[in-house]
Amino acid sequence: MTERVIRVGFLIFPGFPMSCLTSVIEPLRAANEISGRHTFAWDLIAEGTEPVISSAGIAFEPSRSLADTANCDYLLLLSAPTSVFAERSSPAHLRRAARHGTILGAISGGVFPLLRSGAVGDAALSVHWCYEAAFLAEFPGVPASDQVIEITPRCVTASGAAAAFDLALHMVETELGAGIATEVACWFQHPMMRKAGVQQMVPVLGEGSKQEDLHPIVARAIDLMARHMSVPISMAEVAEDLAITPRHLERSFKRATGQNPTNYYRAMRMKAARQIVMYSNDTMMQIAEAVGYASSKVLVRHYREAFGISPREDRQRINLTRVKGNLPVPSV
């Protein structure tokens, strides 16, 4: 009897995060070794035939082109958020693969070109918290999931490299069972097998802790602020929604974060603005509107106070470090 082989294709773009690639391949390799079966095989795929330079500056040689993905069970996109298709036919190749039964997916910034391809429809997409503002700015009608991984019958996404490891464990469990998946996790001292439904960890601004460690009142207040970026909410409204006094809100925030809620909210909006500066083509006025500023001049002043650099200078600085082949983002 012929052994079933699951073929995983990795579509890599210039500037792709190398850790996301190895975080999938290594668990699959270990699963083959532990099980004594050749269940998983993988290929590096690119739009062309030239080596692809990762974000670490290391070149990877693709084994085949995107036009030749007929036998892939999974096709996972790995890229920076700013990556664009070099070939006009590439989105059509992805849509064709989806029609013929390939499960499409993306890791970290790969969700951007995946969605731009039009190949995944309204599938749930896991979006890393550091890209969320830029993602919502480019795709305002698409829900960005804050889950570590999202798995649907036709699409799989992982928010980052550690999440990619969890996605690989899911693939191992599906094909070889929970016992092999657990042994793979233990091989790599992976602390736990996170499945769908686990929320991403988000750092608290200015603190060495995670949002999930915060007092419930402060965590709920931050969630309210995050849901009111483009149309800001006042601290009085936050307190009213939480059924506490503004004074109680301020005391709770200072104890938990070392900042008052107004300053914390502004810092959140500045971080969101910086994501859009770095990972989108939006103009300064569009960025201002996305984070709740009626005037781009005020945003620029607050941005400079927060980061010591203007948005225009920040975008130019980021473009200087982009890997060759990654098109620069136009100046704001």
C-alpha atoms as a printed R data frame, in Angstrom:
    type eleno elety resid chain resno       x      y       z
1   ATOM     1    CA   MET     A     1   0.000  0.000   0.000
2   ATOM     2    CA   THR     A     2   1.381  3.407  -1.004
3   ATOM     3    CA   GLU     A     3   2.004  5.710   1.951
4   ATOM     4    CA   ARG     A     4   0.108  9.008   1.879
5   ATOM     5    CA   VAL     A     5   2.478 11.981   1.578
6   ATOM     6    CA   ILE     A     6   1.401 15.495   2.549
7   ATOM     7    CA   ARG     A     7   3.227 18.013   0.361
8   ATOM     8    CA   VAL     A     8   3.693 21.479   1.861
9   ATOM     9    CA   GLY     A     9   4.772 24.302  -0.419
10  ATOM    10    CA   PHE     A    10   6.295 27.482   0.978
11  ATOM    11    CA   LEU     A    11   5.862 30.478  -1.312
12  ATOM    12    CA   ILE     A    12   8.677 32.783  -0.215
13  ATOM    13    CA   PHE     A    13   8.989 36.472  -1.046
14  ATOM    14    CA   PRO     A    14  12.065 38.692  -0.654
15  ATOM    15    CA   GLY     A    15  12.384 39.706   2.986
16  ATOM    16    CA   PHE     A    16  10.401 36.729   4.324
17  ATOM    17    CA   PRO     A    17  11.023 35.830   8.005
18  ATOM    18    CA   MET     A    18  13.338 32.827   8.050
19  ATOM    19    CA   SER     A    19  12.190 31.692  11.511
20  ATOM    20    CA   CYS     A    20   8.652 31.195  10.189
21  ATOM    21    CA   LEU     A    21   9.970 28.768   7.566
22  ATOM    22    CA   THR     A    22  12.031 26.649   9.944
23  ATOM    23    CA   SER     A    23   9.258 26.682  12.560
24  ATOM    24    CA   VAL     A    24   7.108 24.627  10.194
25  ATOM    25    CA   ILE     A    25   9.722 22.463   8.493
26  ATOM    26    CA   GLU     A    26  11.516 21.270  11.636
27  ATOM    27    CA   PRO     A    27   8.406 19.846  13.415
28  ATOM    28    CA   LEU     A    28   7.374 18.103  10.178
29  ATOM    29    CA   ARG     A    29  10.877 16.644   9.784
30  ATOM    30    CA   ALA     A    30  10.821 15.453  13.392
31  ATOM    31    CA   ALA     A    31   7.389 13.881  12.909
32  ATOM    32    CA   ASN     A    32   8.719 11.876   9.971
33  ATOM    33    CA   GLU     A    33  11.685 10.719  12.039
34  ATOM    34    CA   ILE     A    34   9.672  9.850  15.149
35  ATOM    35    CA   SER     A    35   6.972  8.000  13.241
36  ATOM    36    CA   GLY     A    36   9.394  6.235  10.918
37  ATOM    37    CA   ARG     A    37   7.231  7.310   7.997
38  ATOM    38    CA   HIS     A    38   7.693  9.803   5.177
39  ATOM    39    CA   THR     A    39   4.369 11.544   5.833
40  ATOM    40    CA   PHE     A    40   5.478 15.100   5.139
41  ATOM    41    CA   ALA     A    41   7.470 16.558   2.251
42  ATOM    42    CA   TRP     A    42   8.099 20.201   1.448
43  ATOM    43    CA   ASP     A    43   9.242 22.495  -1.335
44  ATOM    44    CA   LEU     A    44  10.453 26.083  -1.498
45  ATOM    45    CA   ILE     A    45   8.476 27.937  -4.144
46  ATOM    46    CA   ALA     A    46   9.038 31.382  -5.626
47  ATOM    47    CA   GLU     A    47   7.528 33.465  -8.377
48  ATOM    48    CA   GLY     A    48  10.733 33.127 -10.390
49  ATOM    49    CA   THR     A    49  13.828 30.954 -10.390
50  ATOM    50    CA   GLU     A    50  16.320 33.292  -8.700
51  ATOM    51    CA   PRO     A    51  17.394 32.799  -5.046
52  ATOM    52    CA   VAL     A    52  15.167 34.607  -2.552
53  ATOM    53    CA   ILE     A    53  16.820 36.649   0.199
54  ATOM    54    CA   SER     A    54  15.261 36.288   3.657
55  ATOM    55    CA   SER     A    55  14.944 39.072   6.225
56  ATOM    56    CA   ALA     A    56  18.182 37.761   7.778
57  ATOM    57    CA   GLY     A    57  20.029 38.271   4.488
58  ATOM    58    CA   ILE     A    58  20.357 34.539   3.799
59  ATOM    59    CA   ALA     A    59  19.547 33.331   0.286
60  ATOM    60    CA   PHE     A    60  17.182 30.398  -0.309
61  ATOM    61    CA   GLU     A    61  17.060 28.514  -3.612
62  ATOM    62    CA   PRO     A    62  13.497 27.701  -4.702
63  ATOM    63    CA   SER     A    63  12.944 24.165  -5.978
64  ATOM    64    CA   ARG     A    64  10.112 25.188  -8.286
65  ATOM    65    CA   SER     A    65   8.022 28.108  -9.441
66  ATOM    66    CA   LEU     A    66   4.534 29.163  -8.404
67  ATOM    67    CA   ALA     A    67   3.176 28.006 -11.758
68  ATOM    68    CA   ASP     A    68   4.149 24.432 -10.778
69  ATOM    69    CA   THR     A    69   2.192 23.731  -7.585
70  ATOM    70    CA   ALA     A    70  -0.312 21.187  -8.850
71  ATOM    71    CA   ASN     A    71   0.445 18.521  -6.230
72  ATOM    72    CA   CYS     A    72   0.678 20.726  -3.118
73  ATOM    73    CA   ASP     A    73  -1.692 19.846  -0.278
74  ATOM    74    CA   TYR     A    74  -0.767 23.093   1.502
75  ATOM    75    CA   LEU     A    75   0.663 26.296   0.050
76  ATOM    76    CA   LEU     A    76   1.847 28.717   2.733
77  ATOM    77    CA   LEU     A    77   2.878 32.290   1.952
78  ATOM    78    CA   LEU     A    78   5.856 33.741   3.851
79  ATOM    79    CA   SER     A    79   6.591 37.418   3.353
80  ATOM    80    CA   ALA     A    80   6.941 40.861   4.816
81  ATOM    81    CA   PRO     A    81   3.675 42.851   4.960
82  ATOM    82    CA   THR     A    82   4.979 45.128   2.197
83  ATOM    83    CA   SER     A    83   5.754 42.295  -0.221
84  ATOM    84    CA   VAL     A    84   4.088 42.580  -3.622
85  ATOM    85    CA   PHE     A    85   3.638 40.077  -6.430
86  ATOM    86    CA   ALA     A    86   6.429 40.391  -8.981
87  ATOM    87    CA   GLU     A    87   4.425 38.537 -11.626
88  ATOM    88    CA   ARG     A    88   0.940 39.603 -12.720
89  ATOM    89    CA   SER     A    89  -0.057 35.950 -13.071
90  ATOM    90    CA   SER     A    90   0.780 35.026  -9.456
91  ATOM    91    CA   PRO     A    91  -2.635 35.803  -7.890
92  ATOM    92    CA   ALA     A    92  -4.287 33.732 -10.623
93  ATOM    93    CA   HIS     A    93  -1.972 30.807  -9.819
94  ATOM    94    CA   LEU     A    94  -3.021 30.997  -6.164
95  ATOM    95    CA   ARG     A    95  -6.710 31.149  -7.051
96  ATOM    96    CA   ARG     A    96  -6.277 28.169  -9.366
97  ATOM    97    CA   ALA     A    97  -4.521 26.193  -6.619
98  ATOM    98    CA   ALA     A    98  -7.406 26.912  -4.234
99  ATOM    99    CA   ARG     A    99  -9.958 25.784  -6.819
100 ATOM   100    CA   HIS     A   100  -8.086 22.516  -7.271
101 ATOM   101    CA   GLY     A   101  -8.102 21.669  -3.578
102 ATOM   102    CA   THR     A   102  -4.847 23.107  -2.224
103 ATOM   103    CA   ILE     A   103  -5.232 24.497   1.284
104 ATOM   104    CA   LEU     A   104  -3.823 28.026   1.175
105 ATOM   105    CA   GLY     A   105  -2.297 29.713   4.174
106 ATOM   106    CA   ALA     A   106   0.062 32.338   5.455
107 ATOM   107    CA   ILE     A   107   2.386 33.000   8.340
108 ATOM   108    CA   SER     A   108   2.927 36.424   9.874
109 ATOM   109    CA   GLY     A   109   3.132 39.099   7.127
110 ATOM   110    CA   GLY     A   110   2.155 36.549   4.476
111 ATOM   111    CA   VAL     A   111  -1.516 37.312   5.171
112 ATOM   112    CA   PHE     A   112  -1.100 40.577   3.216
113 ATOM   113    CA   PRO     A   113  -0.250 39.105  -0.221
114 ATOM   114    CA   LEU     A   114  -2.571 36.161   0.477
115 ATOM   115    CA   LEU     A   115  -5.533 38.475   0.871
116 ATOM   116    CA   ARG     A   116  -4.429 40.682  -2.037
117 ATOM   117    CA   SER     A   117  -4.506 37.609  -4.274
118 ATOM   118    CA   GLY     A   118  -8.267 37.251  -3.860
119 ATOM   119    CA   ALA     A   119  -7.854 33.514  -3.321
120 ATOM   120    CA   VAL     A   120  -9.227 33.112   0.201
121 ATOM   121    CA   GLY     A   121 -12.548 34.978   0.210
122 ATOM   122    CA   ASP     A   122 -13.870 35.662   3.699
123 ATOM   123    CA   ALA     A   123 -11.765 33.075   5.542
124 ATOM   124    CA   ALA     A   124 -10.737 33.893   9.110
125 ATOM   125    CA   LEU     A   125  -7.150 35.184   9.092
126 ATOM   126    CA   SER     A   126  -4.825 35.320  12.069
127 ATOM   127    CA   VAL     A   127  -3.097 38.722  12.038
128 ATOM   128    CA   HIS     A   128  -0.114 39.416  14.294
129 ATOM   129    CA   TRP     A   129  -0.894 42.238  16.716
130 ATOM   130    CA   CYS     A   130   2.062 44.278  15.417
131 ATOM   131    CA   TYR     A   131   0.458 44.342  11.936
132 ATOM   132    CA   GLU     A   132  -3.176 44.767  12.969
133 ATOM   133    CA   ALA     A   133  -3.474 48.517  12.398
134 ATOM   134    CA   ALA     A   134  -1.798 48.303   8.987
135 ATOM   135    CA   PHE     A   135  -3.975 45.324   8.055
136 ATOM   136    CA   LEU     A   136  -7.214 47.078   8.984
137 ATOM   137    CA   ALA     A   137  -6.089 50.214   7.153
138 ATOM   138    CA   GLU     A   138  -5.576 48.249   3.922
139 ATOM   139    CA   PHE     A   139  -8.482 45.827   4.366
140 ATOM   140    CA   PRO     A   140 -11.093 47.770   6.376
141 ATOM   141    CA   GLY     A   141 -13.894 45.297   5.734
142 ATOM   142    CA   VAL     A   142 -11.926 42.181   6.663
143 ATOM   143    CA   PRO     A   143 -11.944 40.970  10.283
144 ATOM   144    CA   ALA     A   144  -8.434 40.491  11.674
145 ATOM   145    CA   SER     A   145  -8.411 37.599  14.110
146 ATOM   146    CA   ASP     A   146  -6.354 38.003  17.280
147 ATOM   147    CA   GLN     A   147  -6.012 34.224  17.651
148 ATOM   148    CA   VAL     A   148  -2.584 32.581  17.557
149 ATOM   149    CA   ILE     A   149  -3.685 30.359  14.668
150 ATOM   150    CA   GLU     A   150  -6.807 30.166  12.536
151 ATOM   151    CA   ILE     A   151  -7.700 26.879  10.864
152 ATOM   152    CA   THR     A   152 -10.551 26.423   8.407
153 ATOM   153    CA   PRO     A   153 -11.070 23.634   5.873
154 ATOM   154    CA   ARG     A   154  -9.608 25.734   3.027
155 ATOM   155    CA   CYS     A   155  -7.275 28.205   4.748
156 ATOM   156    CA   VAL     A   156  -4.765 28.169   7.630
157 ATOM   157    CA   THR     A   157  -2.921 31.143   9.118
158 ATOM   158    CA   ALA     A   158  -0.438 31.616  11.944
159 ATOM   159    CA   SER     A   159   0.437 34.946  13.550
160 ATOM   160    CA   GLY     A   160   4.202 34.418  13.918
161 ATOM   161    CA   ALA     A   161   7.078 31.949  14.136
162 ATOM   162    CA   ALA     A   162   6.015 30.308  17.423
163 ATOM   163    CA   ALA     A   163   2.459 30.145  16.105
164 ATOM   164    CA   ALA     A   164   3.809 28.499  12.936
165 ATOM   165    CA   PHE     A   165   5.216 25.743  15.159
166 ATOM   166    CA   ASP     A   166   1.714 25.260  16.600
167 ATOM   167    CA   LEU     A   167   0.292 25.095  13.090
168 ATOM   168    CA   ALA     A   168   2.834 22.402  12.202
169 ATOM   169    CA   LEU     A   169   1.846 20.442  15.328
170 ATOM   170    CA   HIS     A   170  -1.788 20.649  14.209
171 ATOM   171    CA   MET     A   171  -0.787 19.164  10.848
172 ATOM   172    CA   VAL     A   172   1.164 16.399  12.599
173 ATOM   173    CA   GLU     A   173  -1.742 15.596  14.919
174 ATOM   174    CA   THR     A   174  -4.187 15.495  12.010
175 ATOM   175    CA   GLU     A   175  -2.066 13.023  10.030
176 ATOM   176    CA   LEU     A   176  -0.220 11.021  12.696
177 ATOM   177    CA   GLY     A   177  -2.186 11.460  15.899
178 ATOM   178    CA   ALA     A   178  -1.886 13.327  19.196
179 ATOM   179    CA   GLY     A   179   0.847 11.035  20.537
180 ATOM   180    CA   ILE     A   180   3.306 11.878  17.749
181 ATOM   181    CA   ALA     A   181   2.406 15.582  17.941
182 ATOM   182    CA   THR     A   182   3.105 15.605  21.686
183 ATOM   183    CA   GLU     A   183   6.431 13.844  21.211
184 ATOM   184    CA   VAL     A   184   7.428 16.378  18.540
185 ATOM   185    CA   ALA     A   185   6.578 19.237  20.912
186 ATOM   186    CA   CYS     A   186   8.676 17.617  23.634
187 ATOM   187    CA   TRP     A   187  11.614 17.104  21.264
188 ATOM   188    CA   PHE     A   188  11.825 20.856  20.804
189 ATOM   189    CA   GLN     A   189  10.834 21.687  24.400
190 ATOM   190    CA   HIS     A   190   7.828 23.533  23.016
191 ATOM   191    CA   PRO     A   191   6.033 24.487  26.236
192 ATOM   192    CA   MET     A   192   2.479 23.702  25.159
193 ATOM   193    CA   MET     A   193   0.456 22.744  22.125
194 ATOM   194    CA   ARG     A   194  -1.700 25.776  21.419
195 ATOM   195    CA   LYS     A   195  -4.673 25.035  19.239
196 ATOM   196    CA   ALA     A   196  -7.282 27.237  17.570
197 ATOM   197    CA   GLY     A   197  -9.053 29.561  20.007
198 ATOM   198    CA   VAL     A   198  -5.932 30.752  21.864
199 ATOM   199    CA   GLN     A   199  -5.504 34.534  21.910
200 ATOM   200    CA   GLN     A   200  -2.174 36.142  21.048
201 ATOM   201    CA   MET     A   201  -0.055 37.546  23.862
202 ATOM   202    CA   VAL     A   202   0.226 41.326  23.626
203 ATOM   203    CA   PRO     A   203   2.848 43.299  25.595
204 ATOM   204    CA   VAL     A   204   1.724 46.079  27.892
205 ATOM   205    CA   LEU     A   205   3.088 49.400  26.643
206 ATOM   206    CA   GLY     A   206   6.035 50.508  28.719
207 ATOM   207    CA   GLU     A   207   5.914 47.457  30.991
208 ATOM   208    CA   GLY     A   208   7.622 44.086  31.055
209 ATOM   209    CA   SER     A   209   4.347 42.180  31.209
210 ATOM   210    CA   LYS     A   210   1.532 40.927  28.982
211 ATOM   211    CA   GLN     A   211  -1.983 42.262  28.628
212 ATOM   212    CA   GLU     A   212  -3.393 39.013  29.980
213 ATOM   213    CA   ASP     A   213  -1.558 39.680  33.280
214 ATOM   214    CA   LEU     A   214  -3.393 42.969  33.869
215 ATOM   215    CA   HIS     A   215  -6.198 43.630  36.315
216 ATOM   216    CA   PRO     A   216  -9.513 42.894  34.537
217 ATOM   217    CA   ILE     A   217 -10.600 46.547  34.718
218 ATOM   218    CA   VAL     A   218  -7.435 47.749  32.987
219 ATOM   219    CA   ALA     A   219  -7.536 44.941  30.420
220 ATOM   220    CA   ARG     A   220 -11.152 45.785  29.552
221 ATOM   221    CA   ALA     A   221 -10.293 49.476  29.302
222 ATOM   222    CA   ILE     A   222  -7.419 48.737  26.889
223 ATOM   223    CA   ASP     A   223  -9.743 46.575  24.811
224 ATOM   224    CA   LEU     A   224 -12.224 49.473  24.606
225 ATOM   225    CA   MET     A   225  -9.462 51.839  23.529
226 ATOM   226    CA   ALA     A   226  -8.268 49.403  20.864
227 ATOM   227    CA   ARG     A   227 -11.784 49.222  19.433
228 ATOM   228    CA   HIS     A   228 -11.982 53.029  19.245
229 ATOM   229    CA   MET     A   229  -8.892 54.005  17.267
230 ATOM   230    CA   SER     A   230 -10.390 55.933  14.355
231 ATOM   231    CA   VAL     A   231 -13.145 57.487  16.509
232 ATOM   232    CA   PRO     A   232 -11.502 58.086  19.905
233 ATOM   233    CA   ILE     A   233 -13.375 57.464  23.112
234 ATOM   234    CA   SER     A   234 -13.019 59.750  26.131
235 ATOM   235    CA   MET     A   235 -11.778 58.442  29.480
236 ATOM   236    CA   ALA     A   236 -15.108 59.458  30.995
237 ATOM   237    CA   GLU     A   237 -16.846 57.210  28.459
238 ATOM   238    CA   VAL     A   238 -14.437 54.364  29.200
239 ATOM   239    CA   ALA     A   239 -15.117 54.689  32.930
240 ATOM   240    CA   GLU     A   240 -18.868 54.820  32.336
241 ATOM   241    CA   ASP     A   241 -18.763 51.700  30.181
242 ATOM   242    CA   LEU     A   242 -16.855 49.886  32.949
243 ATOM   243    CA   ALA     A   243 -19.236 51.219  35.644
244 ATOM   244    CA   ILE     A   244 -16.421 52.867  37.595
245 ATOM   245    CA   THR     A   245 -15.408 56.460  38.259
246 ATOM   246    CA   PRO     A   246 -12.766 58.223  36.130
247 ATOM   247    CA   ARG     A   247 -10.657 58.521  39.258
248 ATOM   248    CA   HIS     A   248 -10.834 54.752  39.844
249 ATOM   249    CA   LEU     A   249  -9.838 54.180  36.204
250 ATOM   250    CA   GLU     A   250  -6.819 56.471  36.530
251 ATOM   251    CA   ARG     A   251  -5.633 54.868  39.796
252 ATOM   252    CA   SER     A   252  -6.004 51.371  38.320
253 ATOM   253    CA   PHE     A   253  -4.060 52.332  35.208
254 ATOM   254    CA   LYS     A   254  -1.197 53.912  37.095
255 ATOM   255    CA   ARG     A   255  -0.859 50.871  39.350
256 ATOM   256    CA   ALA     A   256  -0.896 48.471  36.406
257 ATOM   257    CA   THR     A   257   1.091 50.356  33.749
258 ATOM   258    CA   GLY     A   258   2.793 53.307  35.427
259 ATOM   259    CA   GLN     A   259   0.884 55.671  33.110
260 ATOM   260    CA   ASN     A   260  -2.399 57.502  33.209
261 ATOM   261    CA   PRO     A   261  -5.025 56.153  30.765
262 ATOM   262    CA   THR     A   262  -4.937 59.225  28.501
263 ATOM   263    CA   ASN     A   263  -1.203 58.906  27.860
264 ATOM   264    CA   TYR     A   264  -1.505 55.149  27.435
265 ATOM   265    CA   TYR     A   265  -4.254 55.644  24.854
266 ATOM   266    CA   ARG     A   266  -2.157 58.121  22.907
267 ATOM   267    CA   ALA     A   267   0.771 55.680  22.939
268 ATOM   268    CA   MET     A   268  -1.517 52.970  21.541
269 ATOM   269    CA   ARG     A   269  -2.619 55.303  18.745
270 ATOM   270    CA   MET     A   270   0.983 56.226  17.966
271 ATOM   271    CA   LYS     A   271   1.990 52.559  17.735
272 ATOM   272    CA   ALA     A   272  -0.935 51.966  15.379
273 ATOM   273    CA   ALA     A   273   0.101 54.985  13.296
274 ATOM   274    CA   ARG     A   274   3.649 53.648  13.078
275 ATOM   275    CA   GLN     A   275   2.423 50.291  11.786
276 ATOM   276    CA   ILE     A   276   0.553 52.056   8.987
277 ATOM   277    CA   VAL     A   277   3.577 54.235   8.204
278 ATOM   278    CA   MET     A   278   5.815 51.173   7.956
279 ATOM   279    CA   TYR     A   279   3.529 48.675   6.251
280 ATOM   280    CA   SER     A   280   1.177 50.639   4.005
281 ATOM   281    CA   ASN     A   281   1.088 53.153   1.175
282 ATOM   282    CA   ASP     A   282  -1.347 55.454   3.018
283 ATOM   283    CA   THR     A   283  -0.894 59.208   2.939
284 ATOM   284    CA   MET     A   284  -0.326 61.193   6.105
285 ATOM   285    CA   MET     A   285  -3.936 62.361   6.176
286 ATOM   286    CA   GLN     A   286  -5.218 58.804   5.775
287 ATOM   287    CA   ILE     A   287  -2.988 57.672   8.630
288 ATOM   288    CA   ALA     A   288  -4.216 60.528  10.812
289 ATOM   289    CA   GLU     A   289  -7.848 59.585  10.175
290 ATOM   290    CA   ALA     A   290  -7.142 55.901  10.882
291 ATOM   291    CA   VAL     A   291  -5.927 56.698  14.398
292 ATOM   292    CA   GLY     A   292  -8.460 59.376  15.224
293 ATOM   293    CA   TYR     A   293  -6.750 62.658  14.333
294 ATOM   294    CA   ALA     A   294  -8.590 65.378  12.429
295 ATOM   295    CA   SER     A   295  -5.283 67.109  11.644
296 ATOM   296    CA   SER     A   296  -2.187 65.469  10.218
297 ATOM   297    CA   LYS     A   297  -0.069 68.266  11.731
298 ATOM   298    CA   VAL     A   298  -1.099 67.279  15.257
299 ATOM   299    CA   LEU     A   299  -0.385 63.624  14.501
300 ATOM   300    CA   VAL     A   300   3.072 64.477  13.163
301 ATOM   301    CA   ARG     A   301   3.848 66.429  16.341
302 ATOM   302    CA   HIS     A   302   2.706 63.583  18.603
303 ATOM   303    CA   TYR     A   303   4.545 61.038  16.417
304 ATOM   304    CA   ARG     A   304   7.788 62.971  16.741
305 ATOM   305    CA   GLU     A   305   7.306 63.253  20.519
306 ATOM   306    CA   ALA     A   306   6.741 59.496  20.743
307 ATOM   307    CA   PHE     A   307   9.507 58.255  18.433
308 ATOM   308    CA   GLY     A   308  11.897 61.178  17.995
309 ATOM   309    CA   ILE     A   309  11.382 61.162  14.233
310 ATOM   310    CA   SER     A   310   8.690 62.302  11.799
311 ATOM   311    CA   PRO     A   311   6.503 59.771   9.935
312 ATOM   312    CA   ARG     A   312   8.126 60.753   6.632
313 ATOM   313    CA   GLU     A   313  11.639 60.241   8.040
314 ATOM   314    CA   ASP     A   314  10.564 56.969   9.664
315 ATOM   315    CA   ARG     A   315   9.227 55.596   6.385
316 ATOM   316    CA   GLN     A   316  12.390 56.624   4.534
317 ATOM   317    CA   ARG     A   317  14.520 54.961   7.228
318 ATOM   318    CA   ILE     A   318  12.557 51.706   6.994
319 ATOM   319    CA   ASN     A   319  12.812 51.701   3.202
320 ATOM   320    CA   LEU     A   320  16.596 51.858   3.452
321 ATOM   321    CA   THR     A   321  16.641 48.541   5.338
322 ATOM   322    CA   ARG     A   322  14.240 46.637   3.081
323 ATOM   323    CA   VAL     A   323  15.635 43.612   1.291
324 ATOM   324    CA   LYS     A   324  16.416 44.138  -2.388
325 ATOM   325    CA   GLY     A   325  13.370 43.134  -4.393
326 ATOM   326    CA   ASN     A   326  10.922 44.460  -1.810
327 ATOM   327    CA   LEU     A   327   9.493 47.612  -3.315
328 ATOM   328    CA   PRO     A   328   9.755 50.692  -1.071
329 ATOM   329    CA   VAL     A   329   6.663 52.249   0.422
330 ATOM   330    CA   PRO     A   330   6.058 55.729  -1.076
331 ATOM   331    CA   SER     A   331   6.906 58.632   1.202
332 ATOM   332    CA   VAL     A   332   3.996 60.011   3.209
